[in-house]
Coordinates of N, CA and C in Angstrom, one line a residue:
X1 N 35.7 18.9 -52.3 CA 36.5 19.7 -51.4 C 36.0 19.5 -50.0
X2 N 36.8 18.7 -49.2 CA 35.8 18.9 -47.7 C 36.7 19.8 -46.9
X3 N 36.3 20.4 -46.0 CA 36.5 21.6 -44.9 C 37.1 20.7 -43.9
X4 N 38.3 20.8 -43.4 CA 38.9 20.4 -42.2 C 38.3 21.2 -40.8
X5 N 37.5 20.6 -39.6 CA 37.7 21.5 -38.7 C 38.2 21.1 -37.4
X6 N 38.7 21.9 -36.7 CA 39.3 21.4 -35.2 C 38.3 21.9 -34.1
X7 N 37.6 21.0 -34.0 CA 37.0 20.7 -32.6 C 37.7 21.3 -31.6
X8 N 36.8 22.2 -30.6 CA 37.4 23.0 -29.6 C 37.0 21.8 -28.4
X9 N 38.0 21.1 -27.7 CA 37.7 20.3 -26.3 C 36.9 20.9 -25.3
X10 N 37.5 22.0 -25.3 CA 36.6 23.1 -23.8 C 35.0 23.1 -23.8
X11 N 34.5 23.5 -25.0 CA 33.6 23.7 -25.5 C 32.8 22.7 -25.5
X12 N 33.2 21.4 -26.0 CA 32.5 20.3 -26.4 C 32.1 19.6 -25.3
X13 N 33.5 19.4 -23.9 CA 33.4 18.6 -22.8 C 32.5 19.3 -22.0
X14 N 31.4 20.6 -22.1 CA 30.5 21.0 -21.0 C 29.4 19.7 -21.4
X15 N 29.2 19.8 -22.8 CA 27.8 19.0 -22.5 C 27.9 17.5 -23.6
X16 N 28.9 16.9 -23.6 CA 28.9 15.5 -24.3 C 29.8 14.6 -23.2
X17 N 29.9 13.6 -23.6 CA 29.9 12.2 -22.3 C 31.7 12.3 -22.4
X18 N 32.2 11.8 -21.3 CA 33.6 11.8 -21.5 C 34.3 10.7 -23.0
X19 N 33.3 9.5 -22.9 CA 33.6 8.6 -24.0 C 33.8 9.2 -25.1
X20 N 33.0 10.1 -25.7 CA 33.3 10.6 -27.2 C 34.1 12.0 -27.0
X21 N 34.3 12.8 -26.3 CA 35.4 13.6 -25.9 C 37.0 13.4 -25.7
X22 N 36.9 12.3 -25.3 CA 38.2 11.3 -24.8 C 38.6 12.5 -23.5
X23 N 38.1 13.0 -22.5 CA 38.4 13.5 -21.6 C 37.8 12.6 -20.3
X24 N 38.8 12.6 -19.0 CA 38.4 11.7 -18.2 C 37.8 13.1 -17.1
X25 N 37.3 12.4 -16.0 CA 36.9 13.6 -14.9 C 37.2 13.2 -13.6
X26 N 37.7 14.3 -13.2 CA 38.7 14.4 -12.3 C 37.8 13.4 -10.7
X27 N 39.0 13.3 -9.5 CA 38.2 13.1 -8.3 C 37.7 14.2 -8.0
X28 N 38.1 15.9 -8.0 CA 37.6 16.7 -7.7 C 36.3 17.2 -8.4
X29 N 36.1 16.9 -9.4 CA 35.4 17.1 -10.3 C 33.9 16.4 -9.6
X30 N 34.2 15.0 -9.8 CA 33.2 14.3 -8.9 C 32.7 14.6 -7.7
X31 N 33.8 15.0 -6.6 CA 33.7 15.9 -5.3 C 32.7 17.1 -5.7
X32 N 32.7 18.1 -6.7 CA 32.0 19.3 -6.8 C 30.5 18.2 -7.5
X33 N 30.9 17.8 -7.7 CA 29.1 16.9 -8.6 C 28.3 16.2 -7.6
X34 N 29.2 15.5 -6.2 CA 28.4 15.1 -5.3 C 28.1 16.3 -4.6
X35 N 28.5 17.1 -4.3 CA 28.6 18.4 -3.2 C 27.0 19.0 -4.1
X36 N 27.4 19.3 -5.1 CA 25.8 19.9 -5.9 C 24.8 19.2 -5.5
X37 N 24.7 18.0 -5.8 CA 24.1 16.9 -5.5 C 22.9 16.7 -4.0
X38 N 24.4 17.3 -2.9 CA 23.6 17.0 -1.8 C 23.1 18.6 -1.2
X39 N 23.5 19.5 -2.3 CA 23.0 20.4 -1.7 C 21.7 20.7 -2.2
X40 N 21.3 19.9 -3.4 CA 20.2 20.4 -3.6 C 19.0 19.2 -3.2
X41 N 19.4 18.4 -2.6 CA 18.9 17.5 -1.9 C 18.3 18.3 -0.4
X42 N 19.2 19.3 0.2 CA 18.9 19.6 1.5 C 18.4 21.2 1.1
X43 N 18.3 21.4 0.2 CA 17.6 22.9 -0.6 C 16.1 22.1 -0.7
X44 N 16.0 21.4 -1.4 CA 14.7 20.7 -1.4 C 13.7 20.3 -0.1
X45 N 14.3 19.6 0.8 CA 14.4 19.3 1.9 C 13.6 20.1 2.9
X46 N 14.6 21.3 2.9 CA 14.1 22.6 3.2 C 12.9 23.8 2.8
X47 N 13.0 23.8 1.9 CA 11.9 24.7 1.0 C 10.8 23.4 1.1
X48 N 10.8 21.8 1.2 CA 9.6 21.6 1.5 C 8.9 21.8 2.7
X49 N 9.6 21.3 3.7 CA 9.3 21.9 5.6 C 9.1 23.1 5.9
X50 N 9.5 24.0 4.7 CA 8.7 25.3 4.9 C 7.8 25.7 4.5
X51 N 7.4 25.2 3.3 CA 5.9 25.3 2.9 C 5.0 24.8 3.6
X52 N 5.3 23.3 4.4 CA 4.9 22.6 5.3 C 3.7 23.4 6.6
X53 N 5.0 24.1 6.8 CA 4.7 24.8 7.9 C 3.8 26.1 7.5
X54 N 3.9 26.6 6.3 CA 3.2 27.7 6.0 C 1.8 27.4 5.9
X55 N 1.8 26.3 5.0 CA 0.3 25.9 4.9 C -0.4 25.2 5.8
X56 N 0.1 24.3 7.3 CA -0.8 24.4 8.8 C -0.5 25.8 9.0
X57 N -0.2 26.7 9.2 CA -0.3 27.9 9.8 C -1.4 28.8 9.1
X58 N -1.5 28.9 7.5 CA -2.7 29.6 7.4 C -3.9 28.0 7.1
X59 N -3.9 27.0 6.9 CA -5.1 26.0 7.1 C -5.5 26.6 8.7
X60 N -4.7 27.1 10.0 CA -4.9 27.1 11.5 C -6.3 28.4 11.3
X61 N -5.1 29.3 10.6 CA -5.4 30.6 10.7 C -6.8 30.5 10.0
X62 N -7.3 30.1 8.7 CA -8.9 30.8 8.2 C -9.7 29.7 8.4
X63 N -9.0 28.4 9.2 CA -10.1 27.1 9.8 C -10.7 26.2 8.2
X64 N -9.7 26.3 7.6 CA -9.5 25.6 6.3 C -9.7 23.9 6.7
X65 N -10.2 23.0 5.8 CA -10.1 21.6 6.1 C -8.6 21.1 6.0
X66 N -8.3 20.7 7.2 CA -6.6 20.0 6.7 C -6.5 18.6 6.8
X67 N -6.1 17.7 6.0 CA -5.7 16.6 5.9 C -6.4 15.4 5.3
X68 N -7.4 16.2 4.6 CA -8.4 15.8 3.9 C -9.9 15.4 4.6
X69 N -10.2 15.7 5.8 CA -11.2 15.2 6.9 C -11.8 16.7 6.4
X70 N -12.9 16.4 6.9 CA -14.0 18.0 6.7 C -14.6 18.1 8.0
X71 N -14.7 19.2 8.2 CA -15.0 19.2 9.9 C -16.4 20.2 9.6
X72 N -17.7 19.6 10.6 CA -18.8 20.7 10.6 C -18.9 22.2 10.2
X73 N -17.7 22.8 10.9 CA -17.4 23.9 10.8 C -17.0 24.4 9.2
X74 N -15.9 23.3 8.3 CA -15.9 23.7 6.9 C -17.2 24.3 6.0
X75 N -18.3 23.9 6.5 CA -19.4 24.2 5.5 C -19.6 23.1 4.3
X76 N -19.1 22.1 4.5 CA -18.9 21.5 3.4 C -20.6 20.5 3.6
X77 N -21.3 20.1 4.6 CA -22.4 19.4 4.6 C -24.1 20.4 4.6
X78 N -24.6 19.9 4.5 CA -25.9 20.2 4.9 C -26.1 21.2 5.7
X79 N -26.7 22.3 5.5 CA -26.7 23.6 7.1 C -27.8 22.7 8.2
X80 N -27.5 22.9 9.4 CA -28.2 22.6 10.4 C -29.2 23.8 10.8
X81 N -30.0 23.1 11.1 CA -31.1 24.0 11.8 C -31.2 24.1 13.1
X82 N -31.0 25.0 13.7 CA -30.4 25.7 14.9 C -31.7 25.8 15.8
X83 N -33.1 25.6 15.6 CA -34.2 25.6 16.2 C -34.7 24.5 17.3

């Protein structure tokens, strides 16, 4: 006995390839896929140049080593003797 079933299209075409769906995709379709595309390109973009900036502003602020150089001041060598 086998079970006949009908495949729902809507359902199927969110996450399998057009080839095995037999659904094509539209120009607008591709329009909203580039548009996502570049916006999370300039989301990214963004949220990095802010971090950017957050982290020289507190490296300024507690006199942290920035850019991998160690400065006297970090504490990172030998203490000097001040005599």
């Amino acid at each position: 006995m086998q079970i006949k079933t009908k495949m729902n299209r809507s359902a199927c075409s969110a996450s399998a390839p057009s080839s095995i769906t037999g659904l094509k995709t539209s120009l607008l379709q591709w329009a909203f896929y580039g548009l996502g595309f570049l916006a999370m390109i300039v989301a990214l973009l963004y949220f990095n140049n802010l971090a950017r900036r957050a982290l020289a502003t507190y490296s300024q602020e507690c006199g942290c080593v920035q850019g991998g150089k160690s400065s006297p001041e970090a504490g990172t060598g030998a203490a000097k003797d001040s005599s």
